[in-house]
mmCIF file of C-alpha atoms in Angstrom:
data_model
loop_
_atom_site.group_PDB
_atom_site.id
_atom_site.type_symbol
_atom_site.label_atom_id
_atom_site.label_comp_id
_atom_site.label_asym_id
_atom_site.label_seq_id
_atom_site.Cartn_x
_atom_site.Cartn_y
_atom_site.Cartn_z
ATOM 1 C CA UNK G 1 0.000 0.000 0.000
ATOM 2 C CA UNK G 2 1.363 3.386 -0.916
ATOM 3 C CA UNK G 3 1.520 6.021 2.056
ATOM 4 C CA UNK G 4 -1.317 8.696 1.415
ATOM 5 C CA UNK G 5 1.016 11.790 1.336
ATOM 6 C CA UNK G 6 0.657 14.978 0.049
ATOM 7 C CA UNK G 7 2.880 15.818 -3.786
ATOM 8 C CA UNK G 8 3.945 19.432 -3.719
ATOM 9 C CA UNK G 9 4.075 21.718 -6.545
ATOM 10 C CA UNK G 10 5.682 25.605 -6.397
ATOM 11 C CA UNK G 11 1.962 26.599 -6.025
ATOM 12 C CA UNK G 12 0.238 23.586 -5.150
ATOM 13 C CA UNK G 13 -0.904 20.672 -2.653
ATOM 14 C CA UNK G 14 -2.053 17.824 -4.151
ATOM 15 C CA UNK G 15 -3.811 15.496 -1.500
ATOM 16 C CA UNK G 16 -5.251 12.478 -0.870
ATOM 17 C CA UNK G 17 -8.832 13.797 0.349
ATOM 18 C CA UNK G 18 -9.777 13.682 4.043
ATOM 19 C CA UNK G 19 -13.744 13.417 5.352
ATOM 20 C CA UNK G 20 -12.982 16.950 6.113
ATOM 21 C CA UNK G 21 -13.368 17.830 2.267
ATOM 22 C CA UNK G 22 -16.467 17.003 1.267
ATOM 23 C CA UNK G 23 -18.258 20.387 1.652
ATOM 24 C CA UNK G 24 -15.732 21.926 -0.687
ATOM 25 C CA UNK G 25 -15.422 19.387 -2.842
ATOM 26 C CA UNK G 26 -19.368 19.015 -2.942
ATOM 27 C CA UNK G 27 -19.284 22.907 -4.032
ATOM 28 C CA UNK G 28 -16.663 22.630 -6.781
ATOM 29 C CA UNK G 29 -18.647 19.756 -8.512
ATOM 30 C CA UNK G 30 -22.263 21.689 -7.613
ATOM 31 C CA UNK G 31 -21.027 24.900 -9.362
ATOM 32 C CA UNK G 32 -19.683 23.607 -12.131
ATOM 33 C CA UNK G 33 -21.843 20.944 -12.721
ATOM 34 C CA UNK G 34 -22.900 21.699 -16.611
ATOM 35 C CA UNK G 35 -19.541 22.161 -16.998
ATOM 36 C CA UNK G 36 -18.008 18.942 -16.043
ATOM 37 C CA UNK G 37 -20.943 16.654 -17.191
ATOM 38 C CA UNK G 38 -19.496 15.488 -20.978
ATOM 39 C CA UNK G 39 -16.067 14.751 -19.232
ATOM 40 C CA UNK G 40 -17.181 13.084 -15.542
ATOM 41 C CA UNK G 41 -21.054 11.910 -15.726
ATOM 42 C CA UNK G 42 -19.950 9.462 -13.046
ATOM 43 C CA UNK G 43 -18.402 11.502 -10.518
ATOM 44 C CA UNK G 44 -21.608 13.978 -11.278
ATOM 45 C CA UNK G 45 -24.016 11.077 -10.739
ATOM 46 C CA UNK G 46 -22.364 9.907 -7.400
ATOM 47 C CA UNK G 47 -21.810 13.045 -5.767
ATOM 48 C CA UNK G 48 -25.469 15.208 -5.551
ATOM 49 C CA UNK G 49 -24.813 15.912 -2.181
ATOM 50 C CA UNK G 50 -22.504 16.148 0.247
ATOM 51 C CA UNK G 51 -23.661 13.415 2.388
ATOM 52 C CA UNK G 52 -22.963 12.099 -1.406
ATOM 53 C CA UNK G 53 -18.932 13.878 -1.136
ATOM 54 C CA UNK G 54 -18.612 11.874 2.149
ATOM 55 C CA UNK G 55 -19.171 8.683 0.794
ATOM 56 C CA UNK G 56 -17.340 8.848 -2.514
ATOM 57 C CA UNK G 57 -14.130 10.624 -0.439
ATOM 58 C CA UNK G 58 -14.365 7.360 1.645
ATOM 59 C CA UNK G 59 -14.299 5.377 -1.505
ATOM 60 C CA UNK G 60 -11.457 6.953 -2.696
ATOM 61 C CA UNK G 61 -9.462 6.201 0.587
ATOM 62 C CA UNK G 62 -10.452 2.540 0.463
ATOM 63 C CA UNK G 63 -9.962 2.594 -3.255
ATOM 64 C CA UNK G 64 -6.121 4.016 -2.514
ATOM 65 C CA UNK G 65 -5.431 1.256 0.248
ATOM 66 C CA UNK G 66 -6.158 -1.352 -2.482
ATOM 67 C CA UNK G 67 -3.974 -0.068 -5.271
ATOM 68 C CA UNK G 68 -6.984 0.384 -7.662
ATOM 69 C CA UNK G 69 -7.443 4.108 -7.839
ATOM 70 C CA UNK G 70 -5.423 7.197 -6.408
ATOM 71 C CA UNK G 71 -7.448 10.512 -5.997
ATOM 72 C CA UNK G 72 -5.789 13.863 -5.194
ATOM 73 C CA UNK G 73 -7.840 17.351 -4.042
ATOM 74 C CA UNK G 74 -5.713 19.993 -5.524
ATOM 75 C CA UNK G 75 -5.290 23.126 -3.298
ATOM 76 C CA UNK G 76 -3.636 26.178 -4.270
ATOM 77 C CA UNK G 77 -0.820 26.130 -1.092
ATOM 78 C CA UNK G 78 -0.646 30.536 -0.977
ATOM 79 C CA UNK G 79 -4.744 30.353 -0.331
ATOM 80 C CA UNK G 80 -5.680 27.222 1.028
ATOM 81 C CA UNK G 81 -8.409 27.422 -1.917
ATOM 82 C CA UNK G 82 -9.450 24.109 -3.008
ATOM 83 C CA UNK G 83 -9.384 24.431 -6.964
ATOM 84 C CA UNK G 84 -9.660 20.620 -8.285
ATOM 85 C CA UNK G 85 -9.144 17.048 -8.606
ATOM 86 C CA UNK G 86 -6.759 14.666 -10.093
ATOM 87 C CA UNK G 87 -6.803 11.011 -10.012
ATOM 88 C CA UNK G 88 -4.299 8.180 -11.269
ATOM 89 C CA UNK G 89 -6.081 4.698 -12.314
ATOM 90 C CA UNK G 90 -3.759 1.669 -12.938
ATOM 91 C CA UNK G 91 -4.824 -0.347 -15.439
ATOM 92 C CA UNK G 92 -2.996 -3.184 -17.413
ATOM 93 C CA UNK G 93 0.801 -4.020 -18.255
ATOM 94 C CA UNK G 94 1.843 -0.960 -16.755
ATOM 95 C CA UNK G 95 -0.361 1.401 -17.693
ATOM 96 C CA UNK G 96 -2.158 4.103 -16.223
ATOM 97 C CA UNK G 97 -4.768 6.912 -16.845
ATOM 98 C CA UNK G 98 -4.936 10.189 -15.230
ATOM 99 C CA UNK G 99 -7.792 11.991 -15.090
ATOM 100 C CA UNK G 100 -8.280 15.792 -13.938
ATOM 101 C CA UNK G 101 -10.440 18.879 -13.631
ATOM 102 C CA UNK G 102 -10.167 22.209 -12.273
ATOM 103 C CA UNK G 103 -12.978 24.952 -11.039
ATOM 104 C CA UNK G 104 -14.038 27.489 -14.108
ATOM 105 C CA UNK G 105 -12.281 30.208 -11.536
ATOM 106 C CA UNK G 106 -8.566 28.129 -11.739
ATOM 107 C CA UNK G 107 -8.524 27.613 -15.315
ATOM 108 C CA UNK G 108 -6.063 29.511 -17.164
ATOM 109 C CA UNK G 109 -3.062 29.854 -14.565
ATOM 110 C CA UNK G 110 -1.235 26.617 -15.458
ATOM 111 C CA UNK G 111 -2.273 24.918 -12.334
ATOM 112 C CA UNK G 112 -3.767 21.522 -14.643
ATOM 113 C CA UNK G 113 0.075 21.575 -16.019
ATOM 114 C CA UNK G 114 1.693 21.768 -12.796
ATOM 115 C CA UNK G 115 -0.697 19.048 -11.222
ATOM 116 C CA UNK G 116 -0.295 17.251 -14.176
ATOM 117 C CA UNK G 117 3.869 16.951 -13.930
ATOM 118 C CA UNK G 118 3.435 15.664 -10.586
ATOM 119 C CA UNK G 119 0.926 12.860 -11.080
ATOM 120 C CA UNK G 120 3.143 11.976 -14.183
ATOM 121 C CA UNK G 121 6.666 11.735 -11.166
ATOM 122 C CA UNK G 122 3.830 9.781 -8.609
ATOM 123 C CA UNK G 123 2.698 7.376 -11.603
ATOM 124 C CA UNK G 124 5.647 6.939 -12.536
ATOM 125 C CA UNK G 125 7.996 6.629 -9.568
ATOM 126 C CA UNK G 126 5.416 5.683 -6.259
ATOM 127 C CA UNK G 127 3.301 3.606 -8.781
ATOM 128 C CA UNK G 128 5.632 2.174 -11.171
ATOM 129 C CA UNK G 129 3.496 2.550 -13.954
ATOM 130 C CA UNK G 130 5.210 2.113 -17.461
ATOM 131 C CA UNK G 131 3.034 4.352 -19.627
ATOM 132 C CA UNK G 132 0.450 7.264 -19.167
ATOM 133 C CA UNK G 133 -2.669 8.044 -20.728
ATOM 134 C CA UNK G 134 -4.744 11.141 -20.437
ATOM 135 C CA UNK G 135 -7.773 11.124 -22.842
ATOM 136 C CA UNK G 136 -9.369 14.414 -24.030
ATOM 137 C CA UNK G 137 -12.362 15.192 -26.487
ATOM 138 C CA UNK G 138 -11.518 16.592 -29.919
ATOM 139 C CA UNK G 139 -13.028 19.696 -28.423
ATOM 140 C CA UNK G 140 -11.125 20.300 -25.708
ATOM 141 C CA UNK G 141 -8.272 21.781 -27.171
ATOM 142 C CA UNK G 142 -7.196 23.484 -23.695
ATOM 143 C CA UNK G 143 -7.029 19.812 -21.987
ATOM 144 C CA UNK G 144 -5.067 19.018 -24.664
ATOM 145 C CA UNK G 145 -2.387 21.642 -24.946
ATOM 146 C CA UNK G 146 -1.690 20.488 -21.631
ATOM 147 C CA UNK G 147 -0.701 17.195 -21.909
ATOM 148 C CA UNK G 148 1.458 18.102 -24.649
ATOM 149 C CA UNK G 149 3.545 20.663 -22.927
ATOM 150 C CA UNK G 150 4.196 17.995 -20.090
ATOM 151 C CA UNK G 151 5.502 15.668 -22.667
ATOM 152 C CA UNK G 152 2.070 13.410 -23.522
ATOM 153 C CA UNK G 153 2.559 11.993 -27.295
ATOM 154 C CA UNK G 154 -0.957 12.065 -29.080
ATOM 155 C CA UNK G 155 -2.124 9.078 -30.617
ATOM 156 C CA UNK G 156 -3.211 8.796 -34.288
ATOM 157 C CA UNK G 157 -6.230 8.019 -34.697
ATOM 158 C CA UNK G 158 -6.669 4.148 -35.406
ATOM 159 C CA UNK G 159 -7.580 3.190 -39.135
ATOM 160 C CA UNK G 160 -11.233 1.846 -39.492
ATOM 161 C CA UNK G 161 -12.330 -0.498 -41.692
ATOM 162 C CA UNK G 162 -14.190 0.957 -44.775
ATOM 163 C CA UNK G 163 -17.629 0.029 -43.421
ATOM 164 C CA UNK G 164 -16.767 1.659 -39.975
ATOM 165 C CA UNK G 165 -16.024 5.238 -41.557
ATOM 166 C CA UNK G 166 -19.249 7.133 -41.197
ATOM 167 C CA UNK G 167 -19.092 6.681 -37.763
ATOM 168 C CA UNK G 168 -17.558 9.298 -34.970
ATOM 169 C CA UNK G 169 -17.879 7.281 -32.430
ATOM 170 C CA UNK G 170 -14.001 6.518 -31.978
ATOM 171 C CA UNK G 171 -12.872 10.112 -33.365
ATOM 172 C CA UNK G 172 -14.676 12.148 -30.292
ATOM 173 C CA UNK G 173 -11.720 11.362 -28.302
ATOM 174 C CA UNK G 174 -8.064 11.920 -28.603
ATOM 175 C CA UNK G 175 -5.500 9.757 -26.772
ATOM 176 C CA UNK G 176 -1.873 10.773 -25.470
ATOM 177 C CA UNK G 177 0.592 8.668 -24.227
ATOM 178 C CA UNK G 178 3.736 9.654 -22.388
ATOM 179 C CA UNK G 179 6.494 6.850 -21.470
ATOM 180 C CA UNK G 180 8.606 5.963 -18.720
ATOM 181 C CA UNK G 181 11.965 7.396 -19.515
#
């Protein structure tokens, strides 16, 4: 089991959630709610409360003493302000996904990138994962900018049969990988 410490950035905490949390993190999700819902439907659907925030922060700490899913609250360190989430999921042969998300209010001051080149040094060193995969839509061109200028690698898009080419289905989302070095 890995110890649930804090990752430090120049401007950031990155956490493992306490049961402390869940009234903040129950308002980030409430405000922006519309925005999140194409990218997280699941953490939208568990968490309409914050008797709701209690038990999925409780999940996440049982979920990080079995390996299966690490969950950091982001929080600016000059403020105290809790401004987002990011979460590392092992999957398969040494791969991982990281997932993340950021209040409308923190967008824009390269907080996402300087989360994101920590999770990258905790996936890759506390975790041992192999590879890294962050998945954005085609749409998201912000999300996307930032993998890149950590180092993610996009993907190109995987060749379809003939018969499979009027569908978007598999275009709506772009893949980058980054590897271990």
């Amino acid at each position: 089991m890995l110890l649930r410490a804090p990752l430090y950035t120049e401007r950031l905490c990155l956490r493992p959630y306490e049961p402390a949390d869940a009234d903040a993190f129950f308002a980030l999700l409430h405000a922006d709610r519309p925005r999140f819902q194409p990218s997280f439907p699941d953490r939208l659907q568990a968490v309409r409360s914050v008797s709701d925030a209690v038990v999925s922060l409780r999940a996440f700490a049982e979920d990080w003493r079995t390996g299966r899913f690490y969950v950091f609250g982001i929080w600016h360190r000059a403020t105290a302000e809790y401004v987002g989430d990011i979460c590392l999921m092992p999957q398969h042969k040494g791969q991982a996904e990281i997932g993340y998300y950021l209040s409308a209010r923190a967008e824009g001051h390269g907080y996402a990138r300087e989360a994101l080149a920590a999770i990258i040094a905790f996936g890759f060193e506390a975790v041992g994962s192999q590879r890294l995969l962050v998945r954005c839509f085609l749409g998201n061109a912000r999300g996307q900018a930032v993998a890149r200028a950590v180092g993610f690698q996009p993907e190109p898009p995987p060749k379809r049969p003939m018969w499979f080419r009027n569908s978007d289905a598999l275009s709506e989302i772009r893949r980058f990988w980054l590897a271990k070095p």
